[in-house]
Amino acid sequence: MQHTLRRPFRVAGVGLRGGRPAEVEVRPASRDTGRIFVLDGVTIPATIDNVVDTRLATTLGRGVARISLVEHLCAALYAAGVDNAEIHVEGDELPVLDGSARLWGAAIAAAGLAPQAAPRRALVVSAPIEVGTADAWARFEPADHFALDLTIAFDHPVIRTQRFVGVGTGPAFFTELAWARTFGFYRDAEALRALGIARGASLDNTVVYDDEGVMNPGGLRAPDEAVRHKALDAVGDIALLGVPVHGRFTGFRAGHALHLALLRELAAR
Ligand SMILES: [Zn+2]
C-alpha cells in the first residue's frame, strides 16, 4: 500500500547555494499525489521531468520557480517509503543541514508513516540499460529488489577508489548511507563561489578535502564516507522516478547528470 506521513514536520537551516535561511514544511498528502514541492503557490512534482540543473546539486524548476538541493530529502522519503508528501519550501533551496540526510531521516521517523487505501506501483527493470562512456557510466539491470553498486575514483590520497555495494533503501539506507556528508575540494572553492552555487558551504555542512587530507576538525564519519554520500545522492536522484524501483543500479564515476540521463532513458522505455 501507499504511505504518507502521520504528521507534518518543519526543518530550518541555511541553503548551500545561496547561504540564505531556508525553511521547509513536509506535510502528509493524499494517495496518488506523489512527492511534490510547493513554492509560492507553484507545485513542482519531484520527478525527472522537472530537473532543470544538475551542477553541484539537483535543482527542480517550473516556470521561474527553482528549488535546489532536493536529493537528500527525496532520498530519505524514498528510502522510508513515503510515497505521498507535500514539501512546502520557503526560499529557493532546501536547508543543507549537516550535508547529509541524517536529520531528514530523524524528522521522518519522528513524524511516522500512515498507510493509505491505494496500492503502491513499482517500476520493474526488465532489461539492462546503460548510459555514459568507458570512463564514467551508469546502469540499471533486472533484480528482485532495489540494490546499489557505486564506485568513485578521485586523484586524492584520502579518497582514491571507493566502492559501496548495498541495499540502498529501507532501514539499511538510514544505517549505511543517510549520515554521509556532502564533500568538495578546497581547490574548487574559489571557482564554485564565482559561479555563485556554493555560498553557504562551510565545514559545518561539507567535508572539505585539501591537497593532503580532510580539513574538518572532526575528520570523517567513516573512511569511505565519500562513496556513501554518492550512493545517497544516487538514491535521491532515483527517487525522482516517483515510484519504487526493482532493479540493480551500478554507477561508475557517475554524478547527477549521468544519473538523470539514465533515468530519462529508463522512463522513455
Ligand atoms: Zn549530496
PDB file of C-alpha atoms and ligand atoms in Angstrom:
ATOM      1  CA  MET A   1       0.000   0.000   0.000  1.00  0.00           C
ATOM      2  CA  GLN A   2       0.999   3.639  -0.435  1.00  0.00           C
ATOM      3  CA  HIS A   3       2.118   5.603   2.633  1.00  0.00           C
ATOM      4  CA  THR A   4       2.235   9.218   3.683  1.00  0.00           C
ATOM      5  CA  LEU A   5       3.459  10.948   6.855  1.00  0.00           C
ATOM      6  CA  ARG A   6       1.398  10.631  10.009  1.00  0.00           C
ATOM      7  CA  ARG A   7       2.116  14.269  10.960  1.00  0.00           C
ATOM      8  CA  PRO A   8       3.782  17.263   9.259  1.00  0.00           C
ATOM      9  CA  PHE A   9       7.299  18.350  10.276  1.00  0.00           C
ATOM     10  CA  ARG A  10       9.341  21.537   9.848  1.00  0.00           C
ATOM     11  CA  VAL A  11      13.076  21.860   9.335  1.00  0.00           C
ATOM     12  CA  ALA A  12      15.080  25.105   9.108  1.00  0.00           C
ATOM     13  CA  GLY A  13      18.678  25.865   8.223  1.00  0.00           C
ATOM     14  CA  VAL A  14      20.712  27.586   5.518  1.00  0.00           C
ATOM     15  CA  GLY A  15      20.946  26.897   1.799  1.00  0.00           C
ATOM     16  CA  LEU A  16      24.159  25.506   0.279  1.00  0.00           C
ATOM     17  CA  ARG A  17      23.872  27.502  -2.920  1.00  0.00           C
ATOM     18  CA  GLY A  18      22.971  30.956  -1.621  1.00  0.00           C
ATOM     19  CA  GLY A  19      23.815  30.703   2.068  1.00  0.00           C
ATOM     20  CA  ARG A  20      20.446  32.260   2.946  1.00  0.00           C
ATOM     21  CA  PRO A  21      17.950  30.971   5.535  1.00  0.00           C
ATOM     22  CA  ALA A  22      15.961  28.049   4.150  1.00  0.00           C
ATOM     23  CA  GLU A  23      12.889  26.502   5.741  1.00  0.00           C
ATOM     24  CA  VAL A  24      10.692  23.627   4.749  1.00  0.00           C
ATOM     25  CA  GLU A  25       7.492  22.011   5.998  1.00  0.00           C
ATOM     26  CA  VAL A  26       6.804  18.454   4.876  1.00  0.00           C
ATOM     27  CA  ARG A  27       3.093  17.587   5.122  1.00  0.00           C
ATOM     28  CA  PRO A  28       1.002  14.458   4.621  1.00  0.00           C
ATOM     29  CA  ALA A  29      -0.621  14.246   1.187  1.00  0.00           C
ATOM     30  CA  SER A  30      -3.499  12.208  -0.187  1.00  0.00           C
ATOM     31  CA  ARG A  31      -2.981   8.955  -2.094  1.00  0.00           C
ATOM     32  CA  ASP A  32      -1.543   9.144  -5.628  1.00  0.00           C
ATOM     33  CA  THR A  33      -0.185  12.680  -5.013  1.00  0.00           C
ATOM     34  CA  GLY A  34       3.438  11.619  -5.164  1.00  0.00           C
ATOM     35  CA  ARG A  35       6.176  13.704  -3.605  1.00  0.00           C
ATOM     36  CA  ILE A  36       5.531  17.302  -4.635  1.00  0.00           C
ATOM     37  CA  PHE A  37       7.274  20.575  -3.813  1.00  0.00           C
ATOM     38  CA  VAL A  38       5.232  23.731  -3.297  1.00  0.00           C
ATOM     39  CA  LEU A  39       6.886  27.153  -3.610  1.00  0.00           C
ATOM     40  CA  ASP A  40       4.897  30.413  -3.642  1.00  0.00           C
ATOM     41  CA  GLY A  41       1.794  28.519  -4.735  1.00  0.00           C
ATOM     42  CA  VAL A  42       3.639  26.779  -7.589  1.00  0.00           C
ATOM     43  CA  THR A  43       3.564  22.979  -7.435  1.00  0.00           C
ATOM     44  CA  ILE A  44       6.634  21.128  -8.709  1.00  0.00           C
ATOM     45  CA  PRO A  45       6.395  17.330  -8.632  1.00  0.00           C
ATOM     46  CA  ALA A  46       9.723  15.724  -7.621  1.00  0.00           C
ATOM     47  CA  THR A  47      10.137  13.922 -10.945  1.00  0.00           C
ATOM     48  CA  ILE A  48      12.834  13.694 -13.598  1.00  0.00           C
ATOM     49  CA  ASP A  49      10.766  15.861 -15.981  1.00  0.00           C
ATOM     50  CA  ASN A  50      11.221  18.828 -13.658  1.00  0.00           C
ATOM     51  CA  VAL A  51      15.018  18.674 -13.218  1.00  0.00           C
ATOM     52  CA  VAL A  52      16.493  21.891 -14.614  1.00  0.00           C
ATOM     53  CA  ASP A  53      20.051  21.846 -13.246  1.00  0.00           C
ATOM     54  CA  THR A  54      22.434  19.146 -12.022  1.00  0.00           C
ATOM     55  CA  ARG A  55      25.559  21.193 -11.237  1.00  0.00           C
ATOM     56  CA  LEU A  56      26.654  20.551  -7.637  1.00  0.00           C
ATOM     57  CA  ALA A  57      23.089  19.589  -6.614  1.00  0.00           C
ATOM     58  CA  THR A  58      19.831  18.544  -8.230  1.00  0.00           C
ATOM     59  CA  THR A  59      17.536  21.501  -8.928  1.00  0.00           C
ATOM     60  CA  LEU A  60      13.841  21.226  -9.782  1.00  0.00           C
ATOM     61  CA  GLY A  61      12.049  24.009 -11.630  1.00  0.00           C
ATOM     62  CA  ARG A  62       8.804  25.047 -13.210  1.00  0.00           C
ATOM     63  CA  GLY A  63       8.380  28.440 -14.905  1.00  0.00           C
ATOM     64  CA  VAL A  64      10.640  30.775 -12.932  1.00  0.00           C
ATOM     65  CA  ALA A  65      10.328  28.783  -9.683  1.00  0.00           C
ATOM     66  CA  ARG A  66      13.504  26.931  -8.635  1.00  0.00           C
ATOM     67  CA  ILE A  67      14.207  24.566  -5.732  1.00  0.00           C
ATOM     68  CA  SER A  68      17.755  23.322  -5.301  1.00  0.00           C
ATOM     69  CA  LEU A  69      19.347  20.526  -3.262  1.00  0.00           C
ATOM     70  CA  VAL A  70      16.292  18.290  -3.307  1.00  0.00           C
ATOM     71  CA  GLU A  71      18.203  14.989  -3.409  1.00  0.00           C
ATOM     72  CA  HIS A  72      18.899  14.391   0.275  1.00  0.00           C
ATOM     73  CA  LEU A  73      15.260  14.833   1.367  1.00  0.00           C
ATOM     74  CA  CYS A  74      13.999  12.913  -1.680  1.00  0.00           C
ATOM     75  CA  ALA A  75      16.385  10.052  -0.835  1.00  0.00           C
ATOM     76  CA  ALA A  76      15.170   9.918   2.770  1.00  0.00           C
ATOM     77  CA  LEU A  77      11.471   9.970   1.764  1.00  0.00           C
ATOM     78  CA  TYR A  78      12.045   7.276  -0.881  1.00  0.00           C
ATOM     79  CA  ALA A  79      14.032   5.059   1.489  1.00  0.00           C
ATOM     80  CA  ALA A  80      11.489   5.481   4.296  1.00  0.00           C
ATOM     81  CA  GLY A  81       8.659   4.520   1.934  1.00  0.00           C
ATOM     82  CA  VAL A  82       6.852   7.881   1.954  1.00  0.00           C
ATOM     83  CA  ASP A  83       5.027   7.817  -1.401  1.00  0.00           C
ATOM     84  CA  ASN A  84       2.958  10.957  -0.916  1.00  0.00           C
ATOM     85  CA  ALA A  85       4.097  14.228   0.646  1.00  0.00           C
ATOM     86  CA  GLU A  86       3.722  17.970   0.091  1.00  0.00           C
ATOM     87  CA  ILE A  87       7.020  19.730   0.651  1.00  0.00           C
ATOM     88  CA  HIS A  88       6.403  23.439   1.245  1.00  0.00           C
ATOM     89  CA  VAL A  89       9.584  25.436   0.743  1.00  0.00           C
ATOM     90  CA  GLU A  90      10.421  28.975   1.828  1.00  0.00           C
ATOM     91  CA  GLY A  91      13.405  30.182  -0.165  1.00  0.00           C
ATOM     92  CA  ASP A  92      14.831  28.669  -3.337  1.00  0.00           C
ATOM     93  CA  GLU A  93      16.609  25.683  -1.846  1.00  0.00           C
ATOM     94  CA  LEU A  94      16.348  23.124   0.898  1.00  0.00           C
ATOM     95  CA  PRO A  95      18.433  23.574   4.049  1.00  0.00           C
ATOM     96  CA  VAL A  96      21.756  21.759   3.702  1.00  0.00           C
ATOM     97  CA  LEU A  97      21.734  20.874   7.453  1.00  0.00           C
ATOM     98  CA  ASP A  98      24.898  18.866   8.197  1.00  0.00           C
ATOM     99  CA  GLY A  99      25.327  17.983   4.499  1.00  0.00           C
ATOM    100  CA  SER A 100      23.755  14.554   4.928  1.00  0.00           C
ATOM    101  CA  ALA A 101      20.239  13.082   5.147  1.00  0.00           C
ATOM    102  CA  ARG A 102      20.559  12.196   8.835  1.00  0.00           C
ATOM    103  CA  LEU A 103      18.267  14.948  10.128  1.00  0.00           C
ATOM    104  CA  TRP A 104      15.717  14.337   7.361  1.00  0.00           C
ATOM    105  CA  GLY A 105      15.632  10.689   8.395  1.00  0.00           C
ATOM    106  CA  ALA A 106      15.172  11.589  12.071  1.00  0.00           C
ATOM    107  CA  ALA A 107      12.338  14.013  11.218  1.00  0.00           C
ATOM    108  CA  ILE A 108      10.543  11.417   9.056  1.00  0.00           C
ATOM    109  CA  ALA A 109      10.916   8.775  11.785  1.00  0.00           C
ATOM    110  CA  ALA A 110       9.549  11.195  14.413  1.00  0.00           C
ATOM    111  CA  ALA A 111       6.567  12.110  12.215  1.00  0.00           C
ATOM    112  CA  GLY A 112       5.790   8.450  11.498  1.00  0.00           C
ATOM    113  CA  LEU A 113       4.135   6.842   8.495  1.00  0.00           C
ATOM    114  CA  ALA A 114       0.446   6.268   7.764  1.00  0.00           C
ATOM    115  CA  PRO A 115      -0.804   3.641   5.291  1.00  0.00           C
ATOM    116  CA  GLN A 116      -3.250   4.733   2.594  1.00  0.00           C
ATOM    117  CA  ALA A 117      -6.027   2.868   0.806  1.00  0.00           C
ATOM    118  CA  ALA A 118      -4.304   2.650  -2.545  1.00  0.00           C
ATOM    119  CA  PRO A 119      -1.848   0.137  -3.993  1.00  0.00           C
ATOM    120  CA  ARG A 120       1.757   1.186  -4.484  1.00  0.00           C
ATOM    121  CA  ARG A 121       3.034   0.833  -8.024  1.00  0.00           C
ATOM    122  CA  ALA A 122       6.649  -0.091  -8.723  1.00  0.00           C
ATOM    123  CA  LEU A 123       8.937   0.219 -11.707  1.00  0.00           C
ATOM    124  CA  VAL A 124      10.410  -3.180 -12.546  1.00  0.00           C
ATOM    125  CA  VAL A 125      13.565  -3.059 -14.640  1.00  0.00           C
ATOM    126  CA  SER A 126      13.081  -5.747 -17.280  1.00  0.00           C
ATOM    127  CA  ALA A 127      16.281  -5.393 -19.324  1.00  0.00           C
ATOM    128  CA  PRO A 128      19.751  -3.881 -18.776  1.00  0.00           C
ATOM    129  CA  ILE A 129      20.111  -0.238 -19.713  1.00  0.00           C
ATOM    130  CA  GLU A 130      23.308   1.817 -19.639  1.00  0.00           C
ATOM    131  CA  VAL A 131      24.459   5.347 -20.411  1.00  0.00           C
ATOM    132  CA  GLY A 132      27.886   7.013 -20.371  1.00  0.00           C
ATOM    133  CA  THR A 133      31.383   6.194 -21.592  1.00  0.00           C
ATOM    134  CA  ALA A 134      34.136   3.783 -20.556  1.00  0.00           C
ATOM    135  CA  ASP A 135      35.356   6.427 -18.044  1.00  0.00           C
ATOM    136  CA  ALA A 136      32.015   7.211 -16.394  1.00  0.00           C
ATOM    137  CA  TRP A 137      28.782   5.299 -16.702  1.00  0.00           C
ATOM    138  CA  ALA A 138      25.528   4.350 -15.009  1.00  0.00           C
ATOM    139  CA  ARG A 139      23.471   1.210 -15.479  1.00  0.00           C
ATOM    140  CA  PHE A 140      20.247  -0.432 -14.336  1.00  0.00           C
ATOM    141  CA  GLU A 141      19.705  -4.166 -14.625  1.00  0.00           C
ATOM    142  CA  PRO A 142      16.941  -6.544 -13.514  1.00  0.00           C
ATOM    143  CA  ALA A 143      16.860  -7.576  -9.823  1.00  0.00           C
ATOM    144  CA  ASP A 144      14.192  -8.707  -7.354  1.00  0.00           C
ATOM    145  CA  HIS A 145      14.663  -5.607  -5.198  1.00  0.00           C
ATOM    146  CA  PHE A 146      16.400  -2.277  -5.330  1.00  0.00           C
ATOM    147  CA  ALA A 147      20.188  -2.558  -4.995  1.00  0.00           C
ATOM    148  CA  LEU A 148      23.123  -0.201  -5.374  1.00  0.00           C
ATOM    149  CA  ASP A 149      26.718  -0.612  -6.550  1.00  0.00           C
ATOM    150  CA  LEU A 150      28.662   2.640  -6.633  1.00  0.00           C
ATOM    151  CA  THR A 151      32.318   3.288  -7.437  1.00  0.00           C
ATOM    152  CA  ILE A 152      34.095   6.629  -7.268  1.00  0.00           C
ATOM    153  CA  ALA A 153      37.682   7.426  -8.185  1.00  0.00           C
ATOM    154  CA  PHE A 154      39.454  10.645  -7.272  1.00  0.00           C
ATOM    155  CA  ASP A 155      43.119  11.510  -7.541  1.00  0.00           C
ATOM    156  CA  HIS A 156      43.258  12.346  -3.845  1.00  0.00           C
ATOM    157  CA  PRO A 157      45.257  10.487  -1.143  1.00  0.00           C
ATOM    158  CA  VAL A 158      42.289  10.142   1.242  1.00  0.00           C
ATOM    159  CA  ILE A 159      39.656   9.165  -1.339  1.00  0.00           C
ATOM    160  CA  ARG A 160      41.290   7.293  -4.246  1.00  0.00           C
ATOM    161  CA  THR A 161      38.952   4.490  -5.390  1.00  0.00           C
ATOM    162  CA  GLN A 162      35.995   3.623  -3.150  1.00  0.00           C
ATOM    163  CA  ARG A 163      33.126   1.228  -3.771  1.00  0.00           C
ATOM    164  CA  PHE A 164      29.827   0.769  -1.963  1.00  0.00           C
ATOM    165  CA  VAL A 165      27.554  -2.213  -2.572  1.00  0.00           C
ATOM    166  CA  GLY A 166      24.343  -2.386  -0.604  1.00  0.00           C
ATOM    167  CA  VAL A 167      20.579  -2.474  -0.300  1.00  0.00           C
ATOM    168  CA  GLY A 168      20.248   1.306  -0.664  1.00  0.00           C
ATOM    169  CA  THR A 169      16.719   1.637   0.711  1.00  0.00           C
ATOM    170  CA  GLY A 170      14.607   0.838   3.783  1.00  0.00           C
ATOM    171  CA  PRO A 171      16.335   0.699   7.198  1.00  0.00           C
ATOM    172  CA  ALA A 172      19.709  -0.057   5.525  1.00  0.00           C
ATOM    173  CA  PHE A 173      19.652   3.371   3.883  1.00  0.00           C
ATOM    174  CA  PHE A 174      19.487   5.048   7.299  1.00  0.00           C
ATOM    175  CA  THR A 175      22.214   2.940   8.920  1.00  0.00           C
ATOM    176  CA  GLU A 176      24.610   2.817   5.943  1.00  0.00           C
ATOM    177  CA  LEU A 177      24.139   5.986   3.869  1.00  0.00           C
ATOM    178  CA  ALA A 178      21.978   8.707   5.418  1.00  0.00           C
ATOM    179  CA  TRP A 179      24.716  10.146   7.670  1.00  0.00           C
ATOM    180  CA  ALA A 180      27.348  10.502   4.916  1.00  0.00           C
ATOM    181  CA  ARG A 181      28.047  14.170   4.177  1.00  0.00           C
ATOM    182  CA  THR A 182      28.440  16.195   1.007  1.00  0.00           C
ATOM    183  CA  PHE A 183      32.082  16.685   0.085  1.00  0.00           C
ATOM    184  CA  GLY A 184      34.164  19.027  -2.014  1.00  0.00           C
ATOM    185  CA  PHE A 185      37.707  20.094  -2.722  1.00  0.00           C
ATOM    186  CA  TYR A 186      39.268  23.248  -1.328  1.00  0.00           C
ATOM    187  CA  ARG A 187      40.979  23.865  -4.676  1.00  0.00           C
ATOM    188  CA  ASP A 188      37.494  24.171  -6.289  1.00  0.00           C
ATOM    189  CA  ALA A 189      36.090  26.537  -3.654  1.00  0.00           C
ATOM    190  CA  GLU A 190      37.025  29.713  -5.499  1.00  0.00           C
ATOM    191  CA  ALA A 191      35.509  28.560  -8.803  1.00  0.00           C
ATOM    192  CA  LEU A 192      32.295  27.415  -7.066  1.00  0.00           C
ATOM    193  CA  ARG A 193      31.985  30.780  -5.314  1.00  0.00           C
ATOM    194  CA  ALA A 194      32.475  32.571  -8.640  1.00  0.00           C
ATOM    195  CA  LEU A 195      29.607  30.502 -10.090  1.00  0.00           C
ATOM    196  CA  GLY A 196      27.534  31.505  -7.063  1.00  0.00           C
ATOM    197  CA  ILE A 197      26.494  27.940  -6.337  1.00  0.00           C
ATOM    198  CA  ALA A 198      28.248  27.228  -3.028  1.00  0.00           C
ATOM    199  CA  ARG A 199      27.926  30.427  -0.963  1.00  0.00           C
ATOM    200  CA  GLY A 200      26.536  28.508   2.010  1.00  0.00           C
ATOM    201  CA  ALA A 201      29.207  25.798   2.022  1.00  0.00           C
ATOM    202  CA  SER A 202      31.215  25.522   5.220  1.00  0.00           C
ATOM    203  CA  LEU A 203      32.974  22.895   7.316  1.00  0.00           C
ATOM    204  CA  ASP A 204      29.652  22.532   9.210  1.00  0.00           C
ATOM    205  CA  ASN A 205      27.910  21.072   6.144  1.00  0.00           C
ATOM    206  CA  THR A 206      30.609  19.868   3.757  1.00  0.00           C
ATOM    207  CA  VAL A 207      33.586  17.564   4.072  1.00  0.00           C
ATOM    208  CA  VAL A 208      36.369  19.618   2.502  1.00  0.00           C
ATOM    209  CA  TYR A 209      39.498  17.941   1.167  1.00  0.00           C
ATOM    210  CA  ASP A 210      42.693  19.961   0.768  1.00  0.00           C
ATOM    211  CA  ASP A 211      45.700  18.546  -1.093  1.00  0.00           C
ATOM    212  CA  GLU A 212      46.764  16.280   1.773  1.00  0.00           C
ATOM    213  CA  GLY A 213      43.678  15.361   3.736  1.00  0.00           C
ATOM    214  CA  VAL A 214      40.428  16.419   5.374  1.00  0.00           C
ATOM    215  CA  MET A 215      40.110  19.990   6.679  1.00  0.00           C
ATOM    216  CA  ASN A 216      37.144  19.329   9.011  1.00  0.00           C
ATOM    217  CA  PRO A 217      38.342  19.248  12.648  1.00  0.00           C
ATOM    218  CA  GLY A 218      36.261  16.152  13.415  1.00  0.00           C
ATOM    219  CA  GLY A 219      37.569  14.214  10.420  1.00  0.00           C
ATOM    220  CA  LEU A 220      35.424  11.708   8.545  1.00  0.00           C
ATOM    221  CA  ARG A 221      32.409   9.739   9.831  1.00  0.00           C
ATOM    222  CA  ALA A 222      33.789   6.672   8.001  1.00  0.00           C
ATOM    223  CA  PRO A 223      36.857   6.088   5.799  1.00  0.00           C
ATOM    224  CA  ASP A 224      34.535   5.601   2.803  1.00  0.00           C
ATOM    225  CA  GLU A 225      32.146   8.448   3.649  1.00  0.00           C
ATOM    226  CA  ALA A 226      32.632   9.941   0.165  1.00  0.00           C
ATOM    227  CA  VAL A 227      31.266   6.954  -1.780  1.00  0.00           C
ATOM    228  CA  ARG A 228      28.458   6.558   0.748  1.00  0.00           C
ATOM    229  CA  HIS A 229      27.409  10.140   0.078  1.00  0.00           C
ATOM    230  CA  LYS A 230      27.478   9.487  -3.666  1.00  0.00           C
ATOM    231  CA  ALA A 231      25.232   6.488  -3.032  1.00  0.00           C
ATOM    232  CA  LEU A 232      22.868   8.694  -1.009  1.00  0.00           C
ATOM    233  CA  ASP A 233      22.787  11.190  -3.892  1.00  0.00           C
ATOM    234  CA  ALA A 234      22.057   8.378  -6.347  1.00  0.00           C
ATOM    235  CA  VAL A 235      19.088   7.209  -4.236  1.00  0.00           C
ATOM    236  CA  GLY A 236      17.817  10.809  -4.188  1.00  0.00           C
ATOM    237  CA  ASP A 237      18.006  11.047  -7.959  1.00  0.00           C
ATOM    238  CA  ILE A 238      16.419   7.619  -8.471  1.00  0.00           C
ATOM    239  CA  ALA A 239      13.580   8.757  -6.180  1.00  0.00           C
ATOM    240  CA  LEU A 240      12.671  11.188  -8.979  1.00  0.00           C
ATOM    241  CA  LEU A 241      11.218   8.245 -10.919  1.00  0.00           C
ATOM    242  CA  GLY A 242       8.335   8.716  -8.471  1.00  0.00           C
ATOM    243  CA  VAL A 243       7.828   5.023  -7.692  1.00  0.00           C
ATOM    244  CA  PRO A 244       9.944   2.335  -6.002  1.00  0.00           C
ATOM    245  CA  VAL A 245      12.327   0.645  -8.423  1.00  0.00           C
ATOM    246  CA  HIS A 246      13.050  -3.065  -8.549  1.00  0.00           C
ATOM    247  CA  GLY A 247      16.439  -3.183 -10.189  1.00  0.00           C
ATOM    248  CA  ARG A 248      20.157  -3.008  -9.545  1.00  0.00           C
ATOM    249  CA  PHE A 249      21.767   0.377 -10.090  1.00  0.00           C
ATOM    250  CA  THR A 250      25.500   0.496 -10.838  1.00  0.00           C
ATOM    251  CA  GLY A 251      27.346   3.780 -11.090  1.00  0.00           C
ATOM    252  CA  PHE A 252      30.991   4.130 -12.080  1.00  0.00           C
ATOM    253  CA  ARG A 253      32.291   7.674 -11.521  1.00  0.00           C
ATOM    254  CA  ALA A 254      28.749   8.863 -12.200  1.00  0.00           C
ATOM    255  CA  GLY A 255      27.094  12.044 -10.908  1.00  0.00           C
ATOM    256  CA  HIS A 256      23.719  13.774 -11.033  1.00  0.00           C
ATOM    257  CA  ALA A 257      23.932  14.412 -14.810  1.00  0.00           C
ATOM    258  CA  LEU A 258      24.633  10.768 -15.700  1.00  0.00           C
ATOM    259  CA  HIS A 259      22.030   9.557 -13.193  1.00  0.00           C
ATOM    260  CA  LEU A 260      19.436  11.760 -14.885  1.00  0.00           C
ATOM    261  CA  ALA A 261      20.420  10.625 -18.366  1.00  0.00           C
ATOM    262  CA  LEU A 262      19.959   7.001 -17.269  1.00  0.00           C
ATOM    263  CA  LEU A 263      16.639   7.675 -15.523  1.00  0.00           C
ATOM    264  CA  ARG A 264      15.292   9.514 -18.565  1.00  0.00           C
ATOM    265  CA  GLU A 265      16.288   6.630 -20.811  1.00  0.00           C
ATOM    266  CA  LEU A 266      14.668   4.147 -18.413  1.00  0.00           C
ATOM    267  CA  ALA A 267      11.447   6.192 -18.205  1.00  0.00           C
ATOM    268  CA  ALA A 268      11.348   6.554 -22.005  1.00  0.00           C
ATOM    269  CA  ARG A 269      11.497   2.781 -22.427  1.00  0.00           C
TER     270      ARG A 269
HETATM  271 ZN    ZN B   1      24.526  15.160  -1.911  1.00  0.00          ZN
END
